[in-house]
C-alpha positions as YAML, in Angstrom:
chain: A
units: angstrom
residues:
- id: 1
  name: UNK
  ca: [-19.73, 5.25, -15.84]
- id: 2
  name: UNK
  ca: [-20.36, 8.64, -14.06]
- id: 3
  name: UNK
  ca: [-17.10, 9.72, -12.23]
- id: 4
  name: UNK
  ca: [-16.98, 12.95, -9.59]
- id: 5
  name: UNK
  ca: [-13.97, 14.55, -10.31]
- id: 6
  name: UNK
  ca: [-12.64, 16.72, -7.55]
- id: 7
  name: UNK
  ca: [-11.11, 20.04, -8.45]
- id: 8
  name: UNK
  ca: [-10.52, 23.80, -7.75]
- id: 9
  name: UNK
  ca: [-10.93, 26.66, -10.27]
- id: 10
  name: UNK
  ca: [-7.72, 26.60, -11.91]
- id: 11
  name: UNK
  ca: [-8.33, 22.76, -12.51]
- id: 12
  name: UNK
  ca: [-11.73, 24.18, -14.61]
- id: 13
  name: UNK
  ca: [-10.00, 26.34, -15.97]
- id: 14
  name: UNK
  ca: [-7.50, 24.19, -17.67]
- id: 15
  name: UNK
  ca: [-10.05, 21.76, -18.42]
- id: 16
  name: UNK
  ca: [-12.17, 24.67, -20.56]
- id: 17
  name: UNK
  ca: [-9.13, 25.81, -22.38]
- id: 18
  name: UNK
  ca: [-7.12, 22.76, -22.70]
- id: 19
  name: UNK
  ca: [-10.45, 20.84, -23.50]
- id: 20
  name: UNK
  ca: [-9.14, 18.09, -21.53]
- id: 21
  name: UNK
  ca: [-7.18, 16.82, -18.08]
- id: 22
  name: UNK
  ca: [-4.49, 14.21, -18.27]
- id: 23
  name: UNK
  ca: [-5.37, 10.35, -16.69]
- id: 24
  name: UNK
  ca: [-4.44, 9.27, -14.41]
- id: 25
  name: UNK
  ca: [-7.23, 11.31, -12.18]
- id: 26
  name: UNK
  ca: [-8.39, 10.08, -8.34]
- id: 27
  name: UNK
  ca: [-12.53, 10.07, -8.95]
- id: 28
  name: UNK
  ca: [-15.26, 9.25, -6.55]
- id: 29
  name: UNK
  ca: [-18.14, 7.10, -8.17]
- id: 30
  name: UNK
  ca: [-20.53, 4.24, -7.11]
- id: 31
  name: UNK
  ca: [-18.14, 1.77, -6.34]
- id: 32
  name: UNK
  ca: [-19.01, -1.95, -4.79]
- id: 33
  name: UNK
  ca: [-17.39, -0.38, -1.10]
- id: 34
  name: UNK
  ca: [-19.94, 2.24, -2.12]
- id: 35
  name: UNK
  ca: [-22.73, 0.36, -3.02]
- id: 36
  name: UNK
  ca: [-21.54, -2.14, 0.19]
- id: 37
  name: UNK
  ca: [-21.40, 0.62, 2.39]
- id: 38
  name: UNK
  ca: [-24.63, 1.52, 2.17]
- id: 39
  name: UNK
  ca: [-26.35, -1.87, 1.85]
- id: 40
  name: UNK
  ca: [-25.51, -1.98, 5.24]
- id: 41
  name: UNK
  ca: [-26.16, 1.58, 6.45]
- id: 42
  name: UNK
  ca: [-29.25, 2.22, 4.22]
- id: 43
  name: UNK
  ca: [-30.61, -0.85, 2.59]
- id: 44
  name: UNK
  ca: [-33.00, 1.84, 0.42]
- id: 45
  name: UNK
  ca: [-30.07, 3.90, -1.43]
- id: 46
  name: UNK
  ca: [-31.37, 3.90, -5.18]
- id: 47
  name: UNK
  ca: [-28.40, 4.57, -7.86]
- id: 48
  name: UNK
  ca: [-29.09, 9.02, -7.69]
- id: 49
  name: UNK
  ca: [-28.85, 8.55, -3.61]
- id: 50
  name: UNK
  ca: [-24.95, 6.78, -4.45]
- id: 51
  name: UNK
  ca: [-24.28, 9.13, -7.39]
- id: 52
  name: UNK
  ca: [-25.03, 11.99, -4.92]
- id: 53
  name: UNK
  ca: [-22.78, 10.22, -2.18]
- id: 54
  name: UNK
  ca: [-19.85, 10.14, -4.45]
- id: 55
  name: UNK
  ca: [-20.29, 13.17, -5.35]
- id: 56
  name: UNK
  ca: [-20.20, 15.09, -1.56]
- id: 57
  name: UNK
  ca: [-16.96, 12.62, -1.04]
- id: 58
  name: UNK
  ca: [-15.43, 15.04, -3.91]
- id: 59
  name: UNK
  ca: [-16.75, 17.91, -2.75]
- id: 60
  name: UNK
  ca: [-14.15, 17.24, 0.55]
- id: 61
  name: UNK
  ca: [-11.66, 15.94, -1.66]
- id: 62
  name: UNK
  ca: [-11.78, 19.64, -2.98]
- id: 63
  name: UNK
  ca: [-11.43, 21.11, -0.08]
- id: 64
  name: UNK
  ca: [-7.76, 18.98, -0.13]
- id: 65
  name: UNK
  ca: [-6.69, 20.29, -3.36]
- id: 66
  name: UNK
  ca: [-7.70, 24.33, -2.80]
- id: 67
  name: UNK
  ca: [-5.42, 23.48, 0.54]
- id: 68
  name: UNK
  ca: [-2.71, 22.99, -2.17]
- id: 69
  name: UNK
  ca: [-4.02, 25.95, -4.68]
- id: 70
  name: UNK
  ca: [-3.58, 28.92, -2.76]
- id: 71
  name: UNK
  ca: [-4.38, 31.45, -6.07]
- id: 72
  name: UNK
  ca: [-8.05, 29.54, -6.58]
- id: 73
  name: UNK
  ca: [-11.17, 30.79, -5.51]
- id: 74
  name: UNK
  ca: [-11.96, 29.27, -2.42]
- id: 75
  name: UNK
  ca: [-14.89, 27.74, -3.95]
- id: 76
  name: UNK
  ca: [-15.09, 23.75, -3.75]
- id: 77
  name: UNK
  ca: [-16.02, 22.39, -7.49]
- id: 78
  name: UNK
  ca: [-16.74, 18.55, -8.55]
- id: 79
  name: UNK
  ca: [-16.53, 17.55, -12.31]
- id: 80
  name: UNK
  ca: [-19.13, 15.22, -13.14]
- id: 81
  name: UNK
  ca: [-17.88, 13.33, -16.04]
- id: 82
  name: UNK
  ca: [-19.40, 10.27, -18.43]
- id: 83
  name: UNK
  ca: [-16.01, 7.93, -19.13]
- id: 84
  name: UNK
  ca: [-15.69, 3.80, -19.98]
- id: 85
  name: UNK
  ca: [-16.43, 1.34, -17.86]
- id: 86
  name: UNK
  ca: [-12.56, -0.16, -18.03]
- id: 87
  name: UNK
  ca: [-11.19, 3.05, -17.34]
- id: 88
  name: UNK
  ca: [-12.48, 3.05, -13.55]
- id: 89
  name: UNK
  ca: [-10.55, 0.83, -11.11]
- id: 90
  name: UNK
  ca: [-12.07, 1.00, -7.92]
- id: 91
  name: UNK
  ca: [-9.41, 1.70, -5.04]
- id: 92
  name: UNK
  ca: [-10.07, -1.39, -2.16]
- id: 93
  name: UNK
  ca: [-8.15, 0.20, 0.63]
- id: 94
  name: UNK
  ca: [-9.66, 0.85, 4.15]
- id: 95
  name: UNK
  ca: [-7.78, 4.00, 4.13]
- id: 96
  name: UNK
  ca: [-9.23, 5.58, 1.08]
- id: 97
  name: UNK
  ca: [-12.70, 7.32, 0.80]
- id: 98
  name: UNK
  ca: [-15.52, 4.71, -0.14]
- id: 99
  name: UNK
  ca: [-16.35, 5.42, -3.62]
- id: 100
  name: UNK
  ca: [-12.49, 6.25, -4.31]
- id: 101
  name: UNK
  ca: [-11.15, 5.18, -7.96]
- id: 102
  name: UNK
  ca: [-8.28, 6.07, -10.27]
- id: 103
  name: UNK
  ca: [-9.61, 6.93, -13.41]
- id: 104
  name: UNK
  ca: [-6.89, 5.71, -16.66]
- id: 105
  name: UNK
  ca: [-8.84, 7.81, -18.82]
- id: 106
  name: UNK
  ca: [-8.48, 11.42, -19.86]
- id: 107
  name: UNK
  ca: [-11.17, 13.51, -18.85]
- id: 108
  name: UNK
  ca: [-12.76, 15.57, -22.34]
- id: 109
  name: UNK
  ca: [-14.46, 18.59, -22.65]
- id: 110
  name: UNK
  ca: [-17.06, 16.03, -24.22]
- id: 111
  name: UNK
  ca: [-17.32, 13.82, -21.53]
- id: 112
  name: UNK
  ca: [-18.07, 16.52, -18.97]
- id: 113
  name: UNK
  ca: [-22.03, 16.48, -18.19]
- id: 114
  name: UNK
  ca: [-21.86, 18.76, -15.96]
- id: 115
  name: UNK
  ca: [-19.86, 20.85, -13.32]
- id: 116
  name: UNK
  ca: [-20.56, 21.51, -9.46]
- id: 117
  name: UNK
  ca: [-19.34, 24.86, -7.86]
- id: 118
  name: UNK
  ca: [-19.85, 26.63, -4.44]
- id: 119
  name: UNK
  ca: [-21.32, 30.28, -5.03]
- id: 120
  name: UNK
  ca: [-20.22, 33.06, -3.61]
- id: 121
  name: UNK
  ca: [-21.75, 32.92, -0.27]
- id: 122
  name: UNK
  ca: [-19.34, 29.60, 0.50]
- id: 123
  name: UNK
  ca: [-16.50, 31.50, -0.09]
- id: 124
  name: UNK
  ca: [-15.62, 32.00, 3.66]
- id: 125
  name: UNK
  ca: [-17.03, 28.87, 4.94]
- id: 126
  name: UNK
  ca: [-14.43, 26.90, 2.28]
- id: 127
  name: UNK
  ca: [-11.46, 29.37, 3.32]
- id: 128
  name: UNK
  ca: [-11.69, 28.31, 6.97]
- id: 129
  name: UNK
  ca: [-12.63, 24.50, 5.99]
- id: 130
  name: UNK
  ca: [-9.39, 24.59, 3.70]
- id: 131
  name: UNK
  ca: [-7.43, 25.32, 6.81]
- id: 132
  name: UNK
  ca: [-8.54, 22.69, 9.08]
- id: 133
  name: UNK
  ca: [-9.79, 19.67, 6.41]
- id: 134
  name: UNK
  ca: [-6.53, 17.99, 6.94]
- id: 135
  name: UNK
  ca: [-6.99, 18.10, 11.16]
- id: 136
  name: UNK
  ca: [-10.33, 17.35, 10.75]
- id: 137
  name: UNK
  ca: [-9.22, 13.77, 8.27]
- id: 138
  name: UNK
  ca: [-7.22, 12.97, 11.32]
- id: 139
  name: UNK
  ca: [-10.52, 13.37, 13.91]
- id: 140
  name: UNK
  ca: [-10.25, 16.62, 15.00]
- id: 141
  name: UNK
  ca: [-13.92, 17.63, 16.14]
- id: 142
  name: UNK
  ca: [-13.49, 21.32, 16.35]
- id: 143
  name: UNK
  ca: [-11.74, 20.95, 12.66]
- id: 144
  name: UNK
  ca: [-14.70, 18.70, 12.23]
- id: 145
  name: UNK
  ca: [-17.58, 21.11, 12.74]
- id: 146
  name: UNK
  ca: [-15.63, 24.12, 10.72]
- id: 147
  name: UNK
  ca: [-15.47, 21.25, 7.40]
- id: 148
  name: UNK
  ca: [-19.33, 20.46, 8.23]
- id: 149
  name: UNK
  ca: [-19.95, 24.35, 7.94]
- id: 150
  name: UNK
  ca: [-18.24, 24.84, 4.04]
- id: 151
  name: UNK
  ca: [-20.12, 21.34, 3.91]
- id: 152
  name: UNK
  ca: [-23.76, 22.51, 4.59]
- id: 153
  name: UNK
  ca: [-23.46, 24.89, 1.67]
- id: 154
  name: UNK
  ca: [-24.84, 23.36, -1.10]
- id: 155
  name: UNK
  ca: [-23.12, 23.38, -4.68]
- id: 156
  name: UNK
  ca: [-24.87, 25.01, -7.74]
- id: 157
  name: UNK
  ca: [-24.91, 22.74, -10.99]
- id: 158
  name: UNK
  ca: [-23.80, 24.14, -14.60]
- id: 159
  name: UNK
  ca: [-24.08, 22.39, -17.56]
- id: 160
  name: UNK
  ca: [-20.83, 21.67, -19.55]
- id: 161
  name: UNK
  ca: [-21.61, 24.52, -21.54]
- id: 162
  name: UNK
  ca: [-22.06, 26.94, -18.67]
- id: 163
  name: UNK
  ca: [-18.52, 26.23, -17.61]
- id: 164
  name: UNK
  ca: [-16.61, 28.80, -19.60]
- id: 165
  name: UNK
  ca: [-18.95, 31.65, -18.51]
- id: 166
  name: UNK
  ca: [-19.49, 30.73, -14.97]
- id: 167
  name: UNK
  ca: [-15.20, 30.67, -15.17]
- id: 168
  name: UNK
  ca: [-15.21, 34.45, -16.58]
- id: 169
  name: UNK
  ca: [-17.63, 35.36, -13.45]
- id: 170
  name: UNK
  ca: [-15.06, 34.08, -11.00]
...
């Protein structure tokens, strides 16, 4: 299964030299409250339209974590990562992101396909997001509209084997 990872720089980084990150991990993937979600919202969602889904749902949860990593980048990333079936429980709880699992697997170098980082243009957007993401999770509109802004920046893809280099850029 395909599990979005959320995660800061320093999270990468340990990932790249430590060639792997200790389960249990909170992941975002195409869950059945995913796949329910949108049967009822948009009936047409193929499987890359949920993948994609999950994968903006850890791009906020990022924004959560560089609130707690005050030395990373302020650069949102997402881990996209190929793990077992088994190792995915879905999290059924109306106050958890749709798409929300804990993952009881580790996450290897070798399972990474692929990582998802802000560039350098984002950078201020995410600073100001980071301050505000938790007013804006408890319906703050004006916190809102400052997450929307990091949001509207799109993130650039690497392939696992970019990671290390894109790392010694940051």
């Amino acid at each position: 299964m395909r599990v979005y990872l959320p995660a800061t720089t320093t999270v990468l980084r340990t990932l790249v030299d430590e060639g792997r990150l200790p389960a249990p991990q909170t992941v975002f993937a195409v869950t059945p409250q995913l796949r329910e979600f949108y049967a009822v919202s948009d009936a047409e969602a193929d499987t890359e339209e949920l993948e994609y889904a999950a994968l903006l749902t850890a791009a906020r949860a990022s924004l959560r974590l560089l609130d707690l990593d005050p030395l990373a980048p302020r650069r949102r990333v997402v881990v996209a990562a190929d793990v077992p079936d088994d190792a995915v429980a879905p999290m059924d709880d109306p106050h958890v992101e749709r798409g929300a699992a804990r993952l009881s697997h580790e996450v290897r170098m070798q399972d990474v396909a692929s990582a998802h980082v802000d560039d350098a243009e984002a950078e201020d957007d995410v600073r100001k997001a980071v301050n505000v993401v938790l007013e804006a999770d408890l319906g703050s509109e004006e916190s809102q509209f400052v997450v929307d802004q990091a949001e509207g920046h799109e993130l650039a893809w690497y392939a696992s084997q970019e990671i290390g280099p894109l790392l010694e850029l940051l």
